[in-house]
XYZ file of C-alpha atoms in Angstrom:
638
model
C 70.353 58.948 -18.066
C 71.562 55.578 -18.532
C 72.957 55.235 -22.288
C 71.532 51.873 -23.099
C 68.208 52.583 -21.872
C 68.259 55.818 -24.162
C 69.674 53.760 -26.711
C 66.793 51.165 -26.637
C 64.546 53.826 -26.628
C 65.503 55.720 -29.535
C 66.106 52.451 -31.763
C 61.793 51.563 -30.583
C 60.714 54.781 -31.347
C 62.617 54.776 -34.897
C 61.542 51.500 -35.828
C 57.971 52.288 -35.133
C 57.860 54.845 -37.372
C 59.032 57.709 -35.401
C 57.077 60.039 -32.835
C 54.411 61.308 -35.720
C 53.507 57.859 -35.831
C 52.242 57.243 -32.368
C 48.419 57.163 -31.776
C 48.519 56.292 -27.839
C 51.094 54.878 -25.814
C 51.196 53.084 -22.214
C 52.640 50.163 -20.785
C 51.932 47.064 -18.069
C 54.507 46.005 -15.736
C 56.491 43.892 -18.715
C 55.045 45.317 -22.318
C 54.986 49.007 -23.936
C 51.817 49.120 -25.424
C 51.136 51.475 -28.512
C 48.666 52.340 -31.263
C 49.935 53.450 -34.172
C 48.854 55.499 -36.880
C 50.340 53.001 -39.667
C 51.083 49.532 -38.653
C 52.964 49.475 -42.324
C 56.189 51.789 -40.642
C 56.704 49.292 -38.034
C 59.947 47.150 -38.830
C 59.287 43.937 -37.065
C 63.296 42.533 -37.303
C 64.331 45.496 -36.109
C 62.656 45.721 -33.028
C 63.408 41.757 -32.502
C 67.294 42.731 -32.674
C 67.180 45.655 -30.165
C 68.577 44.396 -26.882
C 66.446 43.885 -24.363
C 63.628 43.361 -26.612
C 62.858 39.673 -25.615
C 59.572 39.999 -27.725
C 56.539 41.413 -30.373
C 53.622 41.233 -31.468
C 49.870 42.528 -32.224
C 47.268 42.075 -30.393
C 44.192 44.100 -32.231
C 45.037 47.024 -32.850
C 47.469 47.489 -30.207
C 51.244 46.529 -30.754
C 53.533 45.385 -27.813
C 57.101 44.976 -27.272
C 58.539 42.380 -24.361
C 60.930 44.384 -22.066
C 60.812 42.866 -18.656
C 59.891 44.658 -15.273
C 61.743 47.597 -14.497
C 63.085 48.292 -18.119
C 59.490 48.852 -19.469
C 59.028 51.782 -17.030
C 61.937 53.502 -17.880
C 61.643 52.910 -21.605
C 58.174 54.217 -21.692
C 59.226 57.609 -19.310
C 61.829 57.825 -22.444
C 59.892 57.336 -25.289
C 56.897 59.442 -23.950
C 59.117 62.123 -23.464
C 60.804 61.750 -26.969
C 57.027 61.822 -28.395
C 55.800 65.160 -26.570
C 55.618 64.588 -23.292
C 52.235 65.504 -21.715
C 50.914 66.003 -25.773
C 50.852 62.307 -26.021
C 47.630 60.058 -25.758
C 48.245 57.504 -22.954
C 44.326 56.083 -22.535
C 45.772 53.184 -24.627
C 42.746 51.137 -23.978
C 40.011 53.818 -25.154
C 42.162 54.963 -28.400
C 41.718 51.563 -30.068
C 38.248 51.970 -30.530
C 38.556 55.473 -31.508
C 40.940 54.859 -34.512
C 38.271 52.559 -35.858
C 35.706 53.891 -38.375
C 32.006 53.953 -37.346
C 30.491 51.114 -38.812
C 34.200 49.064 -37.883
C 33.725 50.702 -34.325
C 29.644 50.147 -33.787
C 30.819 45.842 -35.155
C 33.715 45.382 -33.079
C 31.895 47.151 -29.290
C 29.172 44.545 -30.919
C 31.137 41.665 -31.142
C 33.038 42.573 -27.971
C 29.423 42.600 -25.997
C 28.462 39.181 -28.145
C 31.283 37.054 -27.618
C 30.517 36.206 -23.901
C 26.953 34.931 -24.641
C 27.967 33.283 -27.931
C 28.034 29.733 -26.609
C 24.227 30.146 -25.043
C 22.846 31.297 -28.106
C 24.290 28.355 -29.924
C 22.593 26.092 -27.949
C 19.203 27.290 -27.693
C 19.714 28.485 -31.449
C 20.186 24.125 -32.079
C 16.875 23.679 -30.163
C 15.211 26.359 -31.654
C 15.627 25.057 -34.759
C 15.055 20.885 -33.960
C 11.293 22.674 -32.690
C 10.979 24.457 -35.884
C 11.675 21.251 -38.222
C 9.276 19.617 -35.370
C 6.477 21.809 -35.869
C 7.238 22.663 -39.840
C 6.410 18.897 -40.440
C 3.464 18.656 -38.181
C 4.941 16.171 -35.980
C 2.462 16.405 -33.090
C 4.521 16.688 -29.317
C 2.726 15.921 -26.031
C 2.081 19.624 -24.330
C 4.615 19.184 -21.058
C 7.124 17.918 -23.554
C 6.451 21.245 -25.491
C 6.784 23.546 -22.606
C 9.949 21.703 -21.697
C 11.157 22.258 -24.973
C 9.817 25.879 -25.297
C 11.888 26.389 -22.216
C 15.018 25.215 -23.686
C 14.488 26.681 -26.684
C 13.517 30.507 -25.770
C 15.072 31.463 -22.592
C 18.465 33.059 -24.343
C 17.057 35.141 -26.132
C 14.137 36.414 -24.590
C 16.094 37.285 -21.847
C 18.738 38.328 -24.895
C 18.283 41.854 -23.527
C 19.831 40.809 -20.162
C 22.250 39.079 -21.433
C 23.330 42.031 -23.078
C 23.316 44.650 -20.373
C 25.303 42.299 -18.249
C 27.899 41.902 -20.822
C 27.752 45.690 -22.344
C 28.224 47.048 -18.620
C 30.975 45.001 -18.271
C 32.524 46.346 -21.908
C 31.261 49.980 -21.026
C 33.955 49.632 -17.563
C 29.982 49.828 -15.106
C 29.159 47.299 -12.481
C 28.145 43.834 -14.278
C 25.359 43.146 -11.720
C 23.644 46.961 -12.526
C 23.682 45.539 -15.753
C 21.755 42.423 -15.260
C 19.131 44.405 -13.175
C 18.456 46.971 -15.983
C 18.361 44.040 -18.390
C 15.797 42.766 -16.500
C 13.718 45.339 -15.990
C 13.707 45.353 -19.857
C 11.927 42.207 -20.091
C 9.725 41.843 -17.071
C 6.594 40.303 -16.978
C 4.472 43.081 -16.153
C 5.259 44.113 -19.626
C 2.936 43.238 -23.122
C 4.674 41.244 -25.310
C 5.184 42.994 -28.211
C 4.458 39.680 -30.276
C 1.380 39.125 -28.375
C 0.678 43.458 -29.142
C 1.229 43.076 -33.167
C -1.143 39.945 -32.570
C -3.484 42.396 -31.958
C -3.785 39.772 -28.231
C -2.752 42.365 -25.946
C -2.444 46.584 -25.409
C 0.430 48.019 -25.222
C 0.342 50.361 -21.781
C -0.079 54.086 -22.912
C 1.993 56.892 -20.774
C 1.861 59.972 -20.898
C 5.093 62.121 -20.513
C 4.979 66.146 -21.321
C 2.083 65.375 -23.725
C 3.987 62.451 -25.577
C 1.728 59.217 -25.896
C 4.198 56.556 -25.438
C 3.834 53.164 -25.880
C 5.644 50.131 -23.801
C 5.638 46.636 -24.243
C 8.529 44.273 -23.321
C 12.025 44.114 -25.155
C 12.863 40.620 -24.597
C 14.379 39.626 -27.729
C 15.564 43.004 -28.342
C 19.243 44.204 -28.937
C 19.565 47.868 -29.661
C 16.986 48.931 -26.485
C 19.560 46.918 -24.005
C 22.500 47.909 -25.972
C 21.309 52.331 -25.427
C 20.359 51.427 -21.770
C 23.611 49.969 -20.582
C 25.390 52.797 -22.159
C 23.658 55.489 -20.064
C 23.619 53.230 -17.419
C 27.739 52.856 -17.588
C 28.236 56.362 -17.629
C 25.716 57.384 -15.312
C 27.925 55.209 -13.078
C 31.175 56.017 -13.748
C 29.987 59.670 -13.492
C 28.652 59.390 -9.892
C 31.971 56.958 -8.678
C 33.972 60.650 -9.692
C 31.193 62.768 -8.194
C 29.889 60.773 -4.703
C 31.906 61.019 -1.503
C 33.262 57.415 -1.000
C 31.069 56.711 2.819
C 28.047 57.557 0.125
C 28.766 55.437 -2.755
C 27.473 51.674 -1.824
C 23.757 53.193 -1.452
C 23.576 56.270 -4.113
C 25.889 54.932 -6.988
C 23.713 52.162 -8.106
C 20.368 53.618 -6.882
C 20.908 56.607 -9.277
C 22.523 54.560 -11.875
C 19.409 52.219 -11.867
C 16.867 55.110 -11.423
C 18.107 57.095 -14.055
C 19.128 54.293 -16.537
C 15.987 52.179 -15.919
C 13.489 55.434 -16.254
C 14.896 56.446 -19.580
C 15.132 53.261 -20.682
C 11.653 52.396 -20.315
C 9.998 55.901 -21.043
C 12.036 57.252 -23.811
C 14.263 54.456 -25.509
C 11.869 51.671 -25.677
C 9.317 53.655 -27.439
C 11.714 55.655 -29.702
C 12.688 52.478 -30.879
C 9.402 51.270 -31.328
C 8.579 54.509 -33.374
C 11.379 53.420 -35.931
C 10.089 49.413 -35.441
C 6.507 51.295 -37.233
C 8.753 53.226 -39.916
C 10.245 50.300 -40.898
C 7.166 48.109 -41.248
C 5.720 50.865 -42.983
C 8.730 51.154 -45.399
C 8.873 47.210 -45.611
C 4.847 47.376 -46.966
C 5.716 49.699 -49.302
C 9.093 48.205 -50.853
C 7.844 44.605 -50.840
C 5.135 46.241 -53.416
C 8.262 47.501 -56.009
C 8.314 46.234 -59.724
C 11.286 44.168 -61.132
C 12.535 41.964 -57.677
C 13.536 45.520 -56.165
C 11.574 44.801 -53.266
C 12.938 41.639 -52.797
C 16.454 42.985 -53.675
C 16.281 45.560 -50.780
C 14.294 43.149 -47.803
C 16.503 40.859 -48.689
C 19.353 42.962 -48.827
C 18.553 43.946 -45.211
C 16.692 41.854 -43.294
C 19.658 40.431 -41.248
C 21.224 43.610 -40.891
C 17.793 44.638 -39.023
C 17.881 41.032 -37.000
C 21.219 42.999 -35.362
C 18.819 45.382 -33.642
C 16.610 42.747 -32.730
C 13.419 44.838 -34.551
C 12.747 41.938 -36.544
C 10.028 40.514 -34.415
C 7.967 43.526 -36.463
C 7.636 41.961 -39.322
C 5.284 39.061 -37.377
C 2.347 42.226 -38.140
C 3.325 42.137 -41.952
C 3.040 38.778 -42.667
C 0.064 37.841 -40.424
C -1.715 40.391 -42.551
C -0.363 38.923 -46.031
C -1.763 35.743 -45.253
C -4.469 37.023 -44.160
C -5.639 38.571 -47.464
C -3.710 36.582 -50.140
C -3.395 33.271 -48.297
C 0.572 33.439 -49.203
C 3.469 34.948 -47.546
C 6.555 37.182 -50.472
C 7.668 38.153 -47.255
C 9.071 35.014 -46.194
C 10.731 34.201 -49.828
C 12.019 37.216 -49.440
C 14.204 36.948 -45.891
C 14.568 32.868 -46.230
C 17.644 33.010 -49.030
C 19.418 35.989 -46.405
C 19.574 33.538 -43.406
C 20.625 30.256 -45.416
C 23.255 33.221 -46.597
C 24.565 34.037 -42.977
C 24.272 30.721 -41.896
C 26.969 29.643 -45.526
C 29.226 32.644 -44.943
C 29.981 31.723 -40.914
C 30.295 28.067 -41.810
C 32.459 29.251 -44.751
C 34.535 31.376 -42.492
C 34.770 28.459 -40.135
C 36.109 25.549 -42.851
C 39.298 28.096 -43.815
C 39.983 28.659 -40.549
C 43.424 26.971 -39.762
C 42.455 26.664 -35.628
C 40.836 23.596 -35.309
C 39.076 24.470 -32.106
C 37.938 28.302 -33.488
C 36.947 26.291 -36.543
C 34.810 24.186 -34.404
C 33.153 27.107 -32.789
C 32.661 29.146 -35.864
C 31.355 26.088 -37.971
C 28.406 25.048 -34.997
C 27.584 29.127 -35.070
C 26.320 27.963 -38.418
C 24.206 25.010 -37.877
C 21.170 26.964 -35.976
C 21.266 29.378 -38.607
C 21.058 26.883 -40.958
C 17.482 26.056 -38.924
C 16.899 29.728 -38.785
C 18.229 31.051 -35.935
C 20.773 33.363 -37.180
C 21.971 35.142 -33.723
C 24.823 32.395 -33.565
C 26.431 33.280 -36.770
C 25.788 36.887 -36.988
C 27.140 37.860 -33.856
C 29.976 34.804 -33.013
C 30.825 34.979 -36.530
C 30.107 37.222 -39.469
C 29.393 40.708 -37.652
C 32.803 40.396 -35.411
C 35.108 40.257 -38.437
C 32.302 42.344 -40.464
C 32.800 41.189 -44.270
C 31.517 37.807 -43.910
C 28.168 40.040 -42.973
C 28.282 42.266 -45.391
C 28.805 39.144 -48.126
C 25.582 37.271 -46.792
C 24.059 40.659 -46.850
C 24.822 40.616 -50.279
C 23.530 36.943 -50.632
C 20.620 37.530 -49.141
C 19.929 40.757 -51.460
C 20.732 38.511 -54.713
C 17.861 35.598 -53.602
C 15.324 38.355 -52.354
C 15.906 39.482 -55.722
C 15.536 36.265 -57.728
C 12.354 35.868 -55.049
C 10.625 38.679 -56.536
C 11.397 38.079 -59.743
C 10.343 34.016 -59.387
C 6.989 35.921 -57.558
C 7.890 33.084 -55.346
C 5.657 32.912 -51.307
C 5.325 30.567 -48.561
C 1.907 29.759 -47.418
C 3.706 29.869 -43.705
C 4.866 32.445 -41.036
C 7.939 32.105 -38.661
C 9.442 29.679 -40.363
C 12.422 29.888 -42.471
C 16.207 28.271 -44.044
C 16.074 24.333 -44.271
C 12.146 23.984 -41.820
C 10.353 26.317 -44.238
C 10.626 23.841 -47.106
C 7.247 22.500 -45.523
C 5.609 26.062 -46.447
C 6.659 26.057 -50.170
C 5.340 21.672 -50.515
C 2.172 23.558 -52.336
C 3.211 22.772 -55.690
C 6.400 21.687 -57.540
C 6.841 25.596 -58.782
C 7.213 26.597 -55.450
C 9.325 23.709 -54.494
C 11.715 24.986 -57.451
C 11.626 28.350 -56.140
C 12.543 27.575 -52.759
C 15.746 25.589 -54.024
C 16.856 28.168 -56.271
C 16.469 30.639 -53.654
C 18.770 28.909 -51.547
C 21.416 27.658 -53.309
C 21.778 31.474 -54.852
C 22.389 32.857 -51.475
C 24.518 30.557 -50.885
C 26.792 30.408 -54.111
C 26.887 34.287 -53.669
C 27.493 34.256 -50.111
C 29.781 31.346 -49.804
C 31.361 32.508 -53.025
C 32.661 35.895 -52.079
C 33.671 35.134 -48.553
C 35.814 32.287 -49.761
C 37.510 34.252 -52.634
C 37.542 37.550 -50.907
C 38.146 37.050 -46.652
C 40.783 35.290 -44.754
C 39.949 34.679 -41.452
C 42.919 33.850 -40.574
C 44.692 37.166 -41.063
C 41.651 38.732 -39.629
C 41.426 36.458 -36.347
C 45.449 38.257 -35.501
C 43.944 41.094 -35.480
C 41.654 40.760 -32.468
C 42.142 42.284 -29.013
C 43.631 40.681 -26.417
C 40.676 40.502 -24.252
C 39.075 38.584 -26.979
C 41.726 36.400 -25.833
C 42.557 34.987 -29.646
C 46.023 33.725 -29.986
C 48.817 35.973 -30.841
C 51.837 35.402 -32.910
C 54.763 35.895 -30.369
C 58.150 35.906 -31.417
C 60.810 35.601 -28.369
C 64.271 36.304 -28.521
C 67.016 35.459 -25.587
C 69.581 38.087 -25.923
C 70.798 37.784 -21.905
C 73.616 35.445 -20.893
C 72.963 34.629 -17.339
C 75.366 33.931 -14.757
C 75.459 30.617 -12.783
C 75.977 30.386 -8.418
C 77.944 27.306 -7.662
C 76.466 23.926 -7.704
C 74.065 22.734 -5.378
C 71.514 25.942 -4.891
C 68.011 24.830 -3.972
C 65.330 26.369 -5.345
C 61.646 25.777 -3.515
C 58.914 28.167 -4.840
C 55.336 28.286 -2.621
C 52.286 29.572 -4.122
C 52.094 33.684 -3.596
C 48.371 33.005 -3.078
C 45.527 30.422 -2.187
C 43.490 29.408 -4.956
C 43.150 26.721 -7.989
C 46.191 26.209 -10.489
C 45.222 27.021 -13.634
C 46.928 25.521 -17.210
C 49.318 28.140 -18.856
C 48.145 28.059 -21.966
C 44.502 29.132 -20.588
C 46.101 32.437 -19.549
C 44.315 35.158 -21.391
C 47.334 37.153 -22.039
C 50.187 35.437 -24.968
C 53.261 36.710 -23.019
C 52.167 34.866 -20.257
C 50.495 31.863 -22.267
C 53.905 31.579 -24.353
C 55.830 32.003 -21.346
C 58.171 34.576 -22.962
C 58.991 36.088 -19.643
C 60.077 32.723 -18.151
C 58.787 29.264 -16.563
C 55.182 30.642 -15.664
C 52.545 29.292 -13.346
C 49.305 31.396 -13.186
C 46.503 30.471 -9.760
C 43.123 31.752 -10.245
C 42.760 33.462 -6.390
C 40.573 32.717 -3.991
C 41.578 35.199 -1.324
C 42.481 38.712 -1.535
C 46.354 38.240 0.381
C 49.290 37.792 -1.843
C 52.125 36.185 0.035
C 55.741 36.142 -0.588
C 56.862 32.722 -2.302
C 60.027 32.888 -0.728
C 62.596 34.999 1.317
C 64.545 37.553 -0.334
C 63.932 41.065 -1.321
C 61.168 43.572 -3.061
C 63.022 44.778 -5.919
C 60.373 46.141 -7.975
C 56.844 47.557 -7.216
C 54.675 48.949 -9.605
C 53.105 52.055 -9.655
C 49.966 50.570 -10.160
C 50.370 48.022 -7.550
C 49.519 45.217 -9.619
C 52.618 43.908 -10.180
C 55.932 43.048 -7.735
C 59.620 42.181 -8.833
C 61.344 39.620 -5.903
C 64.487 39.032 -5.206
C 64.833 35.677 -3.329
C 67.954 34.273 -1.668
C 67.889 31.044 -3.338
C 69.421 32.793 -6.246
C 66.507 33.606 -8.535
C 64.207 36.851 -9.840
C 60.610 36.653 -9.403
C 57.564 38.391 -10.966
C 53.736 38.289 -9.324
C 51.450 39.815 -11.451
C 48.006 40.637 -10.382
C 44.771 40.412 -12.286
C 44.865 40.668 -16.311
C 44.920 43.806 -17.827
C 44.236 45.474 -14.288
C 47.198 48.334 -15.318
C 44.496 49.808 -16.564
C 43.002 50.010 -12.991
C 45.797 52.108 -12.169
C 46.248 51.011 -8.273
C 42.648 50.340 -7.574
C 41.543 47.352 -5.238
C 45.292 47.029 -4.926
C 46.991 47.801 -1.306
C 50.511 47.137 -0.820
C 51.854 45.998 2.512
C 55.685 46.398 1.298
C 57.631 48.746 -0.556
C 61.430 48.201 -3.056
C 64.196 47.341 -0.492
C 62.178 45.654 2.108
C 63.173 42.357 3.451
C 60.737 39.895 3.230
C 60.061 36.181 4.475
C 57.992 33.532 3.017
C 54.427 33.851 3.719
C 54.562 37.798 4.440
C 51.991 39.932 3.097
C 52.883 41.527 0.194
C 49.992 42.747 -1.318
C 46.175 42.893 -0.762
C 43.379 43.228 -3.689
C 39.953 43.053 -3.752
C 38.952 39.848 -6.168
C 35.426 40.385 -5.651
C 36.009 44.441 -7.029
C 38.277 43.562 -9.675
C 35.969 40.959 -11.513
C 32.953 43.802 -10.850
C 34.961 45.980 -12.758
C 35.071 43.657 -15.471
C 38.562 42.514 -15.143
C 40.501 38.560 -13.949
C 42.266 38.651 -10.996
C 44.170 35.347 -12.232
C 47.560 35.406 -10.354
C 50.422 34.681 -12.890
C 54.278 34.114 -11.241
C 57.272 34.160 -13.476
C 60.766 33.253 -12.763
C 61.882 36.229 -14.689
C 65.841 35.364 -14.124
C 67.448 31.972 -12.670
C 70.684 32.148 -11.319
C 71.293 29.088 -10.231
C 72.838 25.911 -12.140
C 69.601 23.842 -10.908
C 66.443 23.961 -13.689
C 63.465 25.058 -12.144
C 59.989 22.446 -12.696
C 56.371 23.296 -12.522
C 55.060 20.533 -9.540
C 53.044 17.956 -10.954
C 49.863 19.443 -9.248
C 47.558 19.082 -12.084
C 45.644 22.122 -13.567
C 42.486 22.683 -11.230
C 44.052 21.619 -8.296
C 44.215 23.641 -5.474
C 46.461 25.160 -3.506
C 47.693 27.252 -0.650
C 50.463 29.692 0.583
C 52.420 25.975 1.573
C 51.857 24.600 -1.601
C 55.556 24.334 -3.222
C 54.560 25.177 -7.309
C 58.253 25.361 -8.430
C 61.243 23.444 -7.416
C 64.180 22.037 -8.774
């Protein structure tokens, strides 16, 4: 056993917190990776002055200390050993989520499914609510205009349940594209809308299944349907990958997955969660009825928390019937104060953030809701760090209260935030009530998350395939040896593709460069190619990763695909093996690009010069970022 590597090993696992501290523990081709029961025992400094550390930081939940290729493995064999052995948890990836609690778990899968589809629902959130001001004021729009705009406005989120699937398979580790088919299936057209059903305009289609009469009618606009389906659907999958012979699995895998998915999607989900759509209108009829602004207290209190399952649309049956016989709508005092609420708390969240461009994004998830489309700032902003959601819930259960109490209605439907003023122009009461309802959601709202939330500590505590920046600290503890003046250094690309920007490298090790001058190529073949001549030093397990040699004096590191350790070898075949002799443009490795991205991960190419020594400084080429280039392509020279 080689003392320093024992040495290094001992000092990590002592400044951690020791062996009863470990929650999970695995490693990439450069970092250990490990959860940790509390982060509190970690000594930061410490770890910084071990040597060989060249690095720290979180990233979520997980914490991660820089070794290099090669040292990393044998650190890791060390420290599992130290920790128990075969006792320890190494599914580093899956014990993140389970050290969460349940409603922390059930926001963050949530905001992990939401953040790909953020930037659509922003944008047809803003046109949503330009219509709604449009038709709040009665401005009259020619009819192809209309449809033009409908278009614009609906198409995210009644096909919200595909978007969904598609990026919940993806989370769940099943095919994307199964996804997107079961989403679909969840809205198609041969389906009732269930707007059009509470209308009373259309039936919902009966079936019959072991003498249960079940109901269906379309889901488009719906979140928790999609959200059950894609879970089954995942699992279903990764079930029959473990179970069907490989010659079998192009044609059964997804036809079961889809078959089995789809089926209990539509016959048993859907309907069970239209069965608790009806017990919650029925609750909402009776609570809305309670003395003393309770009822207004408790809609209000959870209205938006009930937009998060996408049931909402329900409530279209409750107020179409209160207008009906009173000619005035509680309902909509009610809800109004609880999206003005969301919409303050994101935009809240967004002006302390000290990232101008996630303070751009978090401020426009605000605007829409502002114009009462709350998707945007729920699930971009609020529900992923989860108290800026729980303080507009709390807004919006302080101005459903002062609603009841004010006995304050809108003599509209559908219409909320800043366009429902038009509903409440009946007198100058209900003007008054409609202000006061406002600005106390959002003196509550605003008020606590300012006082009470930093988003700032909270945003360093997302995941790195959130891909939020990281606080890295790097430390160069390795003199390195010069060869006599004059070495030439000429780098090719180890792939053909399109260069892409460091600092657009999901990953901070790689973004910050800790490792060493860094060029990443997002691939558009699946051969890697040596760079240069030399020799394979290093070759990971996993196959994703390959340590070089070359003979102009310097250390190279390809790594393959983000995250894609987790893969552990698959899509990955290796033409070479440590000690081989290579040439420029030899094979080194193949891996399936199309495969990896299916399974939800970036094959993005990165190349380090992990060691240099020469006495020449090694240059990125001034190929700009986006161009492309091939196995000739020199990317670093001196």
């Amino acid at each position: 056993m080689n003392k320093d590597d024992s040495r290094i090993a001992n000092s990590i696992l002592n400044d951690i917190g020791g062996k009863e501290n470990i929650r999970a523990l695995g490693h990439c081709s450069t970092r250990l990776r490990v959860t940790l029961h509390d982060k509190n025992k970690i000594n930061t400094q410490a770890i910084e002055n071990i040597d060989g550390v060249k690095g720290q930081f979180f990233s979520g939940e997980q914490y991660q200390i820089i070794l290099g290729v090669g040292l990393v493995d044998r650190i890791y064999d060390l420290v599992l050993q130290a920790s128990g052995g075969s006792s320890v948890d190494t599914d580093i990836k899956g014990d993140i989520y389970a050290g969460m609690s349940l409603p922390r778990k059930f926001s963050r899968i949530l905001g992990d499914i939401f953040i790909p589809v953020i930037p659509a629902l922003v944008a047809t959130g803003l046109f949503g609510g330009f219509i709604n001001c449009i038709n709040a004021f009665g401005i009259k729009m020619d009819p192809t205009a209309m449809t033009i705009a409908t278009i614009l406005m609906k198409t995210a989120f009644v096909f919200l349940p595909v978007l969904i699937a598609w990026s919940g398979m993806k989370q769940f580790g099943g095919t994307p594209v199964l996804g997107i088919i079961l989403g679909l299936m969840l809205v198609n057209p041969a389906l009732p809308n269930p707007d059009n059903v509470a209308k009373g305009l259309e039936k919902a289609i009966h079936f019959n299944v072991l003498g249960l009469q079940l109901n269906i009618t379309s889901f488009a606009g719906s979140v928790l349907p999609a959200l059950i389906v894609v879970i089954i659907g995942a699992n279903v999958e990764k079930w029959l990958k473990r179970k069907v012979p490989d010659a079998l699995q192009l044609i059964v895998t997804p036809f079961l997955t889809i078959l089995v998915a789809g089926l209990l999607g539509l016959l048993f989900v859907g309907p069970i969660c239209k069965i608790i759509e009806q017990a919650i209108l029925t609750a909402a009829k009776f609570v809305i009825t309670l003395p003393f602004g309770l009822g207004g207290l408790i809609i209000g209190g959870t209205q938006q928390a009930i937009v998060v399952t996408g049931m909402h649309h329900i409530f279209l049956a409750l107020e179409s019937s209160l207008l009906a016989t009173t000619g005035f709508n509680p309902f909509n005092a009610m809800i109004t104060g609880g999206i003005i609420a969301q919409a303050t708390a994101a935009l809240v969240t967004g002006l302390k953030m000290k990232d101008r461009k996630k303070r751009g994004f978090y401020t426009s998830a605000s605007l829409s809701a502002f114009l009462g489309i709350t998707e945007p700032a729920i699930f971009g902003v609020n529900l992923r760090f989860g108290k800026p959601f729980i303080f507009a819930l709390c807004g919006g259960a302080v101005s459903g209260w002062i609603a009841g109490i004010l006995h304050a209605a809108s003599t509209g439907m559908g219409v909320a935030a800043i366009p429902g003023l038009v509903t409440y122009l009946y007198s100058g009461t209900a003007i008054m009530n409609y202000l006061i309802i406002h600005l106390s959601a959002m003196l509550v709202s605003g008020g606590l998350v300012y006082f009470f939330f930093d988003p700032n500590k909270e945003e360093a505590k997302i995941e790195a395939q959130e891909n939020q920046a990281a606080s890295v600290n790097a430390i160069n503890t390795v003199a390195r040896p010069t060869s006599p003046a004059g070495a030439t250094v000429a780098i090719a690309s180890p792939v053909e593709g399109t260069l892409v920007s460091t600092d657009q490298i999901p990953d901070p090790t790689f973004a910050k460069q800790i490792l060493g001058k860094t060029i990443a190529i997002e691939p558009t073949v699946n051969e890697v190619k040596a760079p240069v001549s030399g020799e394979v030093v290093m070759l990971a397990d996993t196959k994703h990763a390959i340590g070089i040699k070359a003979d102009c004096g310097v250390e190279i590191l390809i790594h393959l695909g983000i995250d894609t350790v987790a893969l552990k070898g698959k899509y990955f075949t290796a033409k070479v093996k440590p000690g081989d002799r290579i040439n420029v443009h030899d094979t080194l490795i193949e891996m399936d690009i199309d495969q990896i991205r299916k399974a939800g991960y970036d094959p993005m190419v990165v190349m380090i010069i992990t060691d240099n020594q020469t006495d020449q400084a090694i240059n990125v080429t001034k190929s700009p970022s986006g161009a492309m280039v091939n196995n000739s392509t020199l990317v670093l020279q001196s």
